[in-house]
Amino acid sequence: MRTPLLAGNWKMNGSVELVEAFGRAFAEAKLPEGVEVAIFPPFPYLDAAQRTFADTPLQLGAQSLNPQQSGAHTGEVSGSMLCEFGVRYALVGHSERRQLYREGDEAVFDRLLAALSVGLSPVLCVGESLEERDAGRTMEVVLRQVSVAMSRLEPAQRARVVIAYEPVWAIGTGRTATPAQAQEVMAGIRDYLASDNPELAEGLRLLYGGSMNAGNAGELLAQPDIDGGLVGGASLKVDDFLAICQSAG
Ligand code: 13P
């Protein structure tokens, strides 16, 4: 059985006040048995989040990391720095990083390796644009993104990766993929990985992301190949995110 993971990606949003609100709510919340929940706040809030979440089930993730361990990289943050704040997960290849900061497949792979090298679990984000979907290229694009990252890893490294399928057209648009659309692509990702290593594919966690909210999470999370969610906007509201987490039971 795969452990469900609900991940809240705050993007460039939030405040110390929001960290504290999540700390209070999740200290008392009843979460379904065996569900993992992680918040990915902006870097400056990691310190407060580590302290505030200590008495809660909330884990911590980072939204990015630099491929290097240290050095002259003004404005960047390394994986080992993240580990000092109790971070467990790191997003790599988020579509906003791919588009706005021109991180291509190679840059994504470097970050994946950097995360693994310090013991973080990378959350590898993949997904097609609307043009690619309309052109019938969804599986080709998604499997390329998966394969350039996964095919060069050792099996033991691969087992530590979480894959998030986030169709770009569904991110921040309110236009969620239907459960059937998401399931189709995610089953395709698992089948692709199973053709090389069935046991690994069976154990790998696949998250859906893209306008997931308290109203649609239950149906999405009920799909056989959806093991959790990567939630943007709805993870900024304590009650909404809690409701999403509760629908993973
Ligand atoms: P929204 O949930 O706001 O669509 O964002 C999804 C996302 O990009 C999470 O990483």
PDB file of C-alpha atoms and ligand atoms in Angstrom:
ATOM      1  CA  MET A   1       0.000   0.000   0.000  1.00  0.00           C
ATOM      2  CA  ARG A   2       1.257   3.463  -0.881  1.00  0.00           C
ATOM      3  CA  THR A   3       1.074   6.141   1.814  1.00  0.00           C
ATOM      4  CA  PRO A   4      -1.020   9.079   0.583  1.00  0.00           C
ATOM      5  CA  LEU A   5       0.817  12.409   0.531  1.00  0.00           C
ATOM      6  CA  LEU A   6      -0.920  15.766   0.547  1.00  0.00           C
ATOM      7  CA  ALA A   7       1.505  18.549  -0.261  1.00  0.00           C
ATOM      8  CA  GLY A   8       0.683  22.239   0.072  1.00  0.00           C
ATOM      9  CA  ASN A   9       2.794  24.370  -2.261  1.00  0.00           C
ATOM     10  CA  TRP A  10       2.427  27.929  -1.033  1.00  0.00           C
ATOM     11  CA  LYS A  11       4.443  29.306  -3.975  1.00  0.00           C
ATOM     12  CA  MET A  12       5.404  32.969  -3.280  1.00  0.00           C
ATOM     13  CA  ASN A  13       2.608  33.396  -0.751  1.00  0.00           C
ATOM     14  CA  GLY A  14       2.174  33.152   2.991  1.00  0.00           C
ATOM     15  CA  SER A  15       3.461  34.824   6.133  1.00  0.00           C
ATOM     16  CA  VAL A  16       4.641  33.917   9.601  1.00  0.00           C
ATOM     17  CA  GLU A  17       1.023  34.416  10.620  1.00  0.00           C
ATOM     18  CA  LEU A  18      -0.125  31.755   8.143  1.00  0.00           C
ATOM     19  CA  VAL A  19       2.555  29.361   9.415  1.00  0.00           C
ATOM     20  CA  GLU A  20       1.206  29.865  12.925  1.00  0.00           C
ATOM     21  CA  ALA A  21      -2.400  29.370  11.819  1.00  0.00           C
ATOM     22  CA  PHE A  22      -1.452  26.033  10.214  1.00  0.00           C
ATOM     23  CA  GLY A  23       0.456  25.040  13.343  1.00  0.00           C
ATOM     24  CA  ARG A  24      -2.580  25.679  15.553  1.00  0.00           C
ATOM     25  CA  ALA A  25      -5.056  23.942  13.231  1.00  0.00           C
ATOM     26  CA  PHE A  26      -2.976  20.840  12.569  1.00  0.00           C
ATOM     27  CA  ALA A  27      -1.988  20.415  16.239  1.00  0.00           C
ATOM     28  CA  GLU A  28      -5.633  19.599  16.907  1.00  0.00           C
ATOM     29  CA  ALA A  29      -6.711  18.137  13.587  1.00  0.00           C
ATOM     30  CA  LYS A  30      -7.773  14.547  13.200  1.00  0.00           C
ATOM     31  CA  LEU A  31      -6.137  13.277  10.033  1.00  0.00           C
ATOM     32  CA  PRO A  32      -6.985   9.950   8.425  1.00  0.00           C
ATOM     33  CA  GLU A  33      -4.726   7.122   9.591  1.00  0.00           C
ATOM     34  CA  GLY A  34      -1.484   6.836   7.635  1.00  0.00           C
ATOM     35  CA  VAL A  35      -1.843  10.022   5.581  1.00  0.00           C
ATOM     36  CA  GLU A  36       1.258  12.214   5.206  1.00  0.00           C
ATOM     37  CA  VAL A  37       0.902  15.975   4.945  1.00  0.00           C
ATOM     38  CA  ALA A  38       3.664  18.405   4.006  1.00  0.00           C
ATOM     39  CA  ILE A  39       3.760  22.175   3.603  1.00  0.00           C
ATOM     40  CA  PHE A  40       6.144  23.798   1.117  1.00  0.00           C
ATOM     41  CA  PRO A  41       6.476  27.418   2.271  1.00  0.00           C
ATOM     42  CA  PRO A  42       8.819  30.044   0.833  1.00  0.00           C
ATOM     43  CA  PHE A  43      12.396  29.660   2.177  1.00  0.00           C
ATOM     44  CA  PRO A  44      12.242  32.488   4.757  1.00  0.00           C
ATOM     45  CA  TYR A  45       9.409  30.712   6.593  1.00  0.00           C
ATOM     46  CA  LEU A  46      11.160  27.356   6.976  1.00  0.00           C
ATOM     47  CA  ASP A  47      12.657  28.272  10.323  1.00  0.00           C
ATOM     48  CA  ALA A  48       9.338  29.374  11.822  1.00  0.00           C
ATOM     49  CA  ALA A  49       7.592  26.403  10.208  1.00  0.00           C
ATOM     50  CA  GLN A  50      10.046  23.890  11.644  1.00  0.00           C
ATOM     51  CA  ARG A  51       9.466  25.222  15.156  1.00  0.00           C
ATOM     52  CA  THR A  52       5.723  25.766  14.794  1.00  0.00           C
ATOM     53  CA  PHE A  53       5.007  22.393  13.180  1.00  0.00           C
ATOM     54  CA  ALA A  54       7.032  20.416  15.716  1.00  0.00           C
ATOM     55  CA  ASP A  55       3.887  19.464  17.640  1.00  0.00           C
ATOM     56  CA  THR A  56       1.860  18.682  14.543  1.00  0.00           C
ATOM     57  CA  PRO A  57       1.903  15.912  11.916  1.00  0.00           C
ATOM     58  CA  LEU A  58       2.985  18.474   9.308  1.00  0.00           C
ATOM     59  CA  GLN A  59       6.216  17.768   7.457  1.00  0.00           C
ATOM     60  CA  LEU A  60       8.213  20.309   5.507  1.00  0.00           C
ATOM     61  CA  GLY A  61       9.079  20.614   1.867  1.00  0.00           C
ATOM     62  CA  ALA A  62      11.024  23.184  -0.159  1.00  0.00           C
ATOM     63  CA  GLN A  63       9.885  24.686  -3.459  1.00  0.00           C
ATOM     64  CA  SER A  64      13.294  24.531  -5.126  1.00  0.00           C
ATOM     65  CA  LEU A  65      16.988  24.037  -4.506  1.00  0.00           C
ATOM     66  CA  ASN A  66      20.233  24.825  -6.271  1.00  0.00           C
ATOM     67  CA  PRO A  67      22.131  21.873  -7.774  1.00  0.00           C
ATOM     68  CA  GLN A  68      25.346  22.969  -6.004  1.00  0.00           C
ATOM     69  CA  GLN A  69      26.144  22.340  -2.359  1.00  0.00           C
ATOM     70  CA  SER A  70      27.591  25.797  -1.669  1.00  0.00           C
ATOM     71  CA  GLY A  71      29.552  28.584  -3.320  1.00  0.00           C
ATOM     72  CA  ALA A  72      29.156  31.789  -5.275  1.00  0.00           C
ATOM     73  CA  HIS A  73      25.488  31.477  -6.273  1.00  0.00           C
ATOM     74  CA  THR A  74      23.892  34.695  -5.081  1.00  0.00           C
ATOM     75  CA  GLY A  75      20.261  34.293  -4.151  1.00  0.00           C
ATOM     76  CA  GLU A  76      20.286  30.495  -4.190  1.00  0.00           C
ATOM     77  CA  VAL A  77      19.671  27.848  -1.515  1.00  0.00           C
ATOM     78  CA  SER A  78      21.288  24.407  -1.337  1.00  0.00           C
ATOM     79  CA  GLY A  79      19.868  21.059  -0.307  1.00  0.00           C
ATOM     80  CA  SER A  80      22.093  20.775   2.749  1.00  0.00           C
ATOM     81  CA  MET A  81      20.779  24.140   4.005  1.00  0.00           C
ATOM     82  CA  LEU A  82      17.233  22.844   3.642  1.00  0.00           C
ATOM     83  CA  CYS A  83      18.116  19.758   5.675  1.00  0.00           C
ATOM     84  CA  GLU A  84      19.151  21.994   8.581  1.00  0.00           C
ATOM     85  CA  PHE A  85      15.515  23.089   8.828  1.00  0.00           C
ATOM     86  CA  GLY A  86      14.040  19.602   8.885  1.00  0.00           C
ATOM     87  CA  VAL A  87      12.963  19.675   5.247  1.00  0.00           C
ATOM     88  CA  ARG A  88      12.023  16.235   3.860  1.00  0.00           C
ATOM     89  CA  TYR A  89      10.817  16.988   0.329  1.00  0.00           C
ATOM     90  CA  ALA A  90      11.893  19.305  -2.488  1.00  0.00           C
ATOM     91  CA  LEU A  91       9.928  20.196  -5.615  1.00  0.00           C
ATOM     92  CA  VAL A  92      11.894  19.881  -8.844  1.00  0.00           C
ATOM     93  CA  GLY A  93      10.644  20.729 -12.307  1.00  0.00           C
ATOM     94  CA  HIS A  94       7.555  22.667 -11.263  1.00  0.00           C
ATOM     95  CA  SER A  95       6.040  24.137 -14.431  1.00  0.00           C
ATOM     96  CA  GLU A  96       6.493  27.655 -13.049  1.00  0.00           C
ATOM     97  CA  ARG A  97      10.233  26.975 -12.692  1.00  0.00           C
ATOM     98  CA  ARG A  98      10.335  25.393 -16.153  1.00  0.00           C
ATOM     99  CA  GLN A  99       8.516  28.342 -17.753  1.00  0.00           C
ATOM    100  CA  LEU A 100       9.416  31.435 -15.761  1.00  0.00           C
ATOM    101  CA  TYR A 101      12.980  30.491 -14.841  1.00  0.00           C
ATOM    102  CA  ARG A 102      13.823  28.434 -17.918  1.00  0.00           C
ATOM    103  CA  GLU A 103      14.694  25.266 -16.030  1.00  0.00           C
ATOM    104  CA  GLY A 104      14.820  22.601 -18.730  1.00  0.00           C
ATOM    105  CA  ASP A 105      15.042  18.839 -18.374  1.00  0.00           C
ATOM    106  CA  GLU A 106      18.786  18.917 -17.611  1.00  0.00           C
ATOM    107  CA  ALA A 107      18.404  21.569 -14.920  1.00  0.00           C
ATOM    108  CA  VAL A 108      15.583  19.522 -13.443  1.00  0.00           C
ATOM    109  CA  PHE A 109      17.746  16.403 -13.417  1.00  0.00           C
ATOM    110  CA  ASP A 110      20.608  18.259 -11.682  1.00  0.00           C
ATOM    111  CA  ARG A 111      18.237  19.402  -8.945  1.00  0.00           C
ATOM    112  CA  LEU A 112      16.803  15.904  -8.603  1.00  0.00           C
ATOM    113  CA  LEU A 113      20.306  14.540  -8.033  1.00  0.00           C
ATOM    114  CA  ALA A 114      21.162  17.340  -5.615  1.00  0.00           C
ATOM    115  CA  ALA A 115      18.056  16.572  -3.556  1.00  0.00           C
ATOM    116  CA  LEU A 116      18.778  12.846  -3.483  1.00  0.00           C
ATOM    117  CA  SER A 117      22.424  13.417  -2.567  1.00  0.00           C
ATOM    118  CA  VAL A 118      21.481  15.097   0.710  1.00  0.00           C
ATOM    119  CA  GLY A 119      18.672  12.670   1.575  1.00  0.00           C
ATOM    120  CA  LEU A 120      15.697  14.750   0.458  1.00  0.00           C
ATOM    121  CA  SER A 121      12.829  13.116  -1.435  1.00  0.00           C
ATOM    122  CA  PRO A 122      12.388  14.996  -4.709  1.00  0.00           C
ATOM    123  CA  VAL A 123       8.858  15.661  -5.919  1.00  0.00           C
ATOM    124  CA  LEU A 124       9.342  15.620  -9.687  1.00  0.00           C
ATOM    125  CA  CYS A 125       6.658  17.728 -11.378  1.00  0.00           C
ATOM    126  CA  VAL A 126       5.582  16.905 -14.916  1.00  0.00           C
ATOM    127  CA  GLY A 127       2.719  18.011 -17.101  1.00  0.00           C
ATOM    128  CA  GLU A 128       1.650  19.124 -20.547  1.00  0.00           C
ATOM    129  CA  SER A 129       0.541  22.554 -21.760  1.00  0.00           C
ATOM    130  CA  LEU A 130      -2.883  23.112 -23.284  1.00  0.00           C
ATOM    131  CA  GLU A 131      -1.377  23.252 -26.786  1.00  0.00           C
ATOM    132  CA  GLU A 132       0.357  19.928 -26.207  1.00  0.00           C
ATOM    133  CA  ARG A 133      -2.860  18.335 -24.923  1.00  0.00           C
ATOM    134  CA  ASP A 134      -4.867  19.692 -27.851  1.00  0.00           C
ATOM    135  CA  ALA A 135      -2.247  18.327 -30.237  1.00  0.00           C
ATOM    136  CA  GLY A 136      -2.631  14.861 -28.686  1.00  0.00           C
ATOM    137  CA  ARG A 137       0.910  14.965 -27.293  1.00  0.00           C
ATOM    138  CA  THR A 138       0.130  14.625 -23.576  1.00  0.00           C
ATOM    139  CA  MET A 139       1.675  11.196 -22.994  1.00  0.00           C
ATOM    140  CA  GLU A 140       4.683  11.921 -25.182  1.00  0.00           C
ATOM    141  CA  VAL A 141       5.494  15.114 -23.230  1.00  0.00           C
ATOM    142  CA  VAL A 142       4.831  13.674 -19.795  1.00  0.00           C
ATOM    143  CA  LEU A 143       6.762  10.459 -20.395  1.00  0.00           C
ATOM    144  CA  ARG A 144       9.707  12.429 -21.769  1.00  0.00           C
ATOM    145  CA  GLN A 145       9.801  14.522 -18.606  1.00  0.00           C
ATOM    146  CA  VAL A 146       9.566  11.377 -16.482  1.00  0.00           C
ATOM    147  CA  SER A 147      12.114   9.390 -18.441  1.00  0.00           C
ATOM    148  CA  VAL A 148      14.876  12.019 -18.708  1.00  0.00           C
ATOM    149  CA  ALA A 149      14.782  12.295 -14.946  1.00  0.00           C
ATOM    150  CA  MET A 150      14.167   8.699 -13.888  1.00  0.00           C
ATOM    151  CA  SER A 151      16.085   6.662 -16.443  1.00  0.00           C
ATOM    152  CA  ARG A 152      19.456   7.927 -15.246  1.00  0.00           C
ATOM    153  CA  LEU A 153      18.883   7.119 -11.578  1.00  0.00           C
ATOM    154  CA  GLU A 154      19.790   3.938  -9.734  1.00  0.00           C
ATOM    155  CA  PRO A 155      16.734   1.899  -8.653  1.00  0.00           C
ATOM    156  CA  ALA A 156      17.319   2.801  -4.981  1.00  0.00           C
ATOM    157  CA  GLN A 157      17.302   6.514  -5.908  1.00  0.00           C
ATOM    158  CA  ARG A 158      14.216   6.124  -8.075  1.00  0.00           C
ATOM    159  CA  ALA A 159      12.300   4.613  -5.177  1.00  0.00           C
ATOM    160  CA  ARG A 160      12.716   7.871  -3.234  1.00  0.00           C
ATOM    161  CA  VAL A 161      11.172  10.068  -5.923  1.00  0.00           C
ATOM    162  CA  VAL A 162       7.556  11.224  -5.801  1.00  0.00           C
ATOM    163  CA  ILE A 163       6.058  12.215  -9.154  1.00  0.00           C
ATOM    164  CA  ALA A 164       3.476  14.996  -9.376  1.00  0.00           C
ATOM    165  CA  TYR A 165       1.371  15.169 -12.522  1.00  0.00           C
ATOM    166  CA  GLU A 166       0.318  18.786 -12.938  1.00  0.00           C
ATOM    167  CA  PRO A 167      -1.284  19.611 -16.293  1.00  0.00           C
ATOM    168  CA  VAL A 168      -0.148  23.189 -16.905  1.00  0.00           C
ATOM    169  CA  TRP A 169      -3.623  24.211 -18.099  1.00  0.00           C
ATOM    170  CA  ALA A 170      -5.076  23.188 -14.740  1.00  0.00           C
ATOM    171  CA  ILE A 171      -2.644  25.138 -12.541  1.00  0.00           C
ATOM    172  CA  GLY A 172      -4.208  28.182 -10.942  1.00  0.00           C
ATOM    173  CA  THR A 173      -6.969  28.248 -13.533  1.00  0.00           C
ATOM    174  CA  GLY A 174      -9.807  26.635 -11.611  1.00  0.00           C
ATOM    175  CA  ARG A 175      -9.995  24.175 -14.491  1.00  0.00           C
ATOM    176  CA  THR A 176      -9.224  20.840 -12.831  1.00  0.00           C
ATOM    177  CA  ALA A 177      -8.475  17.751 -14.883  1.00  0.00           C
ATOM    178  CA  THR A 178     -11.390  15.363 -14.558  1.00  0.00           C
ATOM    179  CA  PRO A 179     -10.648  12.347 -12.367  1.00  0.00           C
ATOM    180  CA  ALA A 180     -10.690  10.223 -15.542  1.00  0.00           C
ATOM    181  CA  GLN A 181      -8.236  12.508 -17.368  1.00  0.00           C
ATOM    182  CA  ALA A 182      -5.842  12.548 -14.419  1.00  0.00           C
ATOM    183  CA  GLN A 183      -6.147   8.803 -13.867  1.00  0.00           C
ATOM    184  CA  GLU A 184      -5.441   8.076 -17.535  1.00  0.00           C
ATOM    185  CA  VAL A 185      -2.162   9.995 -17.556  1.00  0.00           C
ATOM    186  CA  MET A 186      -1.084   8.777 -14.144  1.00  0.00           C
ATOM    187  CA  ALA A 187      -1.791   5.143 -14.993  1.00  0.00           C
ATOM    188  CA  GLY A 188       0.284   5.771 -18.120  1.00  0.00           C
ATOM    189  CA  ILE A 189       3.186   7.027 -16.007  1.00  0.00           C
ATOM    190  CA  ARG A 190       2.977   3.996 -13.720  1.00  0.00           C
ATOM    191  CA  ASP A 191       2.723   1.574 -16.662  1.00  0.00           C
ATOM    192  CA  TYR A 192       5.732   3.187 -18.292  1.00  0.00           C
ATOM    193  CA  LEU A 193       7.810   2.798 -15.121  1.00  0.00           C
ATOM    194  CA  ALA A 194       6.474  -0.737 -14.602  1.00  0.00           C
ATOM    195  CA  SER A 195       7.768  -1.825 -17.992  1.00  0.00           C
ATOM    196  CA  ASP A 196      11.255  -1.399 -16.543  1.00  0.00           C
ATOM    197  CA  ASN A 197      10.656  -2.273 -12.882  1.00  0.00           C
ATOM    198  CA  PRO A 198       7.146  -3.397 -11.832  1.00  0.00           C
ATOM    199  CA  GLU A 199       7.912  -3.494  -8.124  1.00  0.00           C
ATOM    200  CA  LEU A 200       9.298   0.037  -8.115  1.00  0.00           C
ATOM    201  CA  ALA A 201       6.355   1.369 -10.120  1.00  0.00           C
ATOM    202  CA  GLU A 202       3.891  -0.243  -7.722  1.00  0.00           C
ATOM    203  CA  GLY A 203       5.484   1.479  -4.741  1.00  0.00           C
ATOM    204  CA  LEU A 204       5.995   4.906  -6.302  1.00  0.00           C
ATOM    205  CA  ARG A 205       3.709   7.702  -5.156  1.00  0.00           C
ATOM    206  CA  LEU A 206       1.990   9.755  -7.858  1.00  0.00           C
ATOM    207  CA  LEU A 207       0.341  13.053  -6.898  1.00  0.00           C
ATOM    208  CA  TYR A 208      -2.168  15.060  -8.897  1.00  0.00           C
ATOM    209  CA  GLY A 209      -1.867  18.855  -8.967  1.00  0.00           C
ATOM    210  CA  GLY A 210      -3.901  21.565 -10.672  1.00  0.00           C
ATOM    211  CA  SER A 211      -6.837  23.384  -9.076  1.00  0.00           C
ATOM    212  CA  MET A 212      -7.384  20.651  -6.494  1.00  0.00           C
ATOM    213  CA  ASN A 213      -9.794  21.898  -3.853  1.00  0.00           C
ATOM    214  CA  ALA A 214     -11.986  20.693  -1.010  1.00  0.00           C
ATOM    215  CA  GLY A 215     -14.822  19.996  -3.456  1.00  0.00           C
ATOM    216  CA  ASN A 216     -12.978  17.870  -6.018  1.00  0.00           C
ATOM    217  CA  ALA A 217     -10.228  16.236  -3.925  1.00  0.00           C
ATOM    218  CA  GLY A 218     -12.278  13.228  -2.808  1.00  0.00           C
ATOM    219  CA  GLU A 219     -13.083  12.109  -6.336  1.00  0.00           C
ATOM    220  CA  LEU A 220      -9.529  12.669  -7.578  1.00  0.00           C
ATOM    221  CA  LEU A 221      -7.938  10.888  -4.623  1.00  0.00           C
ATOM    222  CA  ALA A 222     -10.281   7.921  -5.111  1.00  0.00           C
ATOM    223  CA  GLN A 223      -8.610   7.096  -8.448  1.00  0.00           C
ATOM    224  CA  PRO A 224      -6.403   3.997  -8.270  1.00  0.00           C
ATOM    225  CA  ASP A 225      -3.223   5.711  -9.481  1.00  0.00           C
ATOM    226  CA  ILE A 226      -3.625   8.996  -7.574  1.00  0.00           C
ATOM    227  CA  ASP A 227      -1.772   8.704  -4.283  1.00  0.00           C
ATOM    228  CA  GLY A 228      -2.123  12.286  -3.144  1.00  0.00           C
ATOM    229  CA  GLY A 229      -2.192  15.887  -4.203  1.00  0.00           C
ATOM    230  CA  LEU A 230       0.088  18.830  -4.833  1.00  0.00           C
ATOM    231  CA  VAL A 231      -2.132  21.729  -3.890  1.00  0.00           C
ATOM    232  CA  GLY A 232      -1.465  25.387  -4.656  1.00  0.00           C
ATOM    233  CA  GLY A 233      -4.180  27.977  -4.013  1.00  0.00           C
ATOM    234  CA  ALA A 234      -6.300  25.803  -1.730  1.00  0.00           C
ATOM    235  CA  SER A 235      -3.291  25.113   0.504  1.00  0.00           C
ATOM    236  CA  LEU A 236      -3.268  28.764   1.583  1.00  0.00           C
ATOM    237  CA  LYS A 237      -6.549  28.375   3.448  1.00  0.00           C
ATOM    238  CA  VAL A 238      -6.272  26.243   6.556  1.00  0.00           C
ATOM    239  CA  ASP A 239      -9.841  24.939   6.462  1.00  0.00           C
ATOM    240  CA  ASP A 240      -9.745  24.084   2.761  1.00  0.00           C
ATOM    241  CA  PHE A 241      -6.421  22.297   3.008  1.00  0.00           C
ATOM    242  CA  LEU A 242      -7.522  20.413   6.100  1.00  0.00           C
ATOM    243  CA  ALA A 243     -10.666  19.293   4.261  1.00  0.00           C
ATOM    244  CA  ILE A 244      -8.517  18.074   1.338  1.00  0.00           C
ATOM    245  CA  CYS A 245      -6.306  16.123   3.745  1.00  0.00           C
ATOM    246  CA  GLN A 246      -9.353  14.613   5.380  1.00  0.00           C
ATOM    247  CA  SER A 247     -10.741  13.442   2.055  1.00  0.00           C
ATOM    248  CA  ALA A 248      -7.618  11.297   1.556  1.00  0.00           C
ATOM    249  CA  GLY A 249      -8.784   8.779   4.170  1.00  0.00           C
TER     250      GLY A 249
HETATM  251  P1  13P B   1      -3.221  25.330  -7.940  1.00  0.00           P
HETATM  252  O1  13P B   1      -3.705  24.293  -6.934  1.00  0.00           O
HETATM  253  O2  13P B   1      -3.313  26.723  -7.423  1.00  0.00           O
HETATM  254  O3  13P B   1      -3.815  25.108  -9.278  1.00  0.00           O
HETATM  255  O4  13P B   1      -1.638  25.060  -8.107  1.00  0.00           O
HETATM  256  C1  13P B   1      -1.193  23.779  -8.375  1.00  0.00           C
HETATM  257  C2  13P B   1       0.276  23.760  -8.276  1.00  0.00           C
HETATM  258  O5  13P B   1       0.970  24.283  -9.128  1.00  0.00           O
HETATM  259  C3  13P B   1       0.876  23.123  -7.105  1.00  0.00           C
HETATM  260  O6  13P B   1       2.242  22.961  -7.261  1.00  0.00           O
END
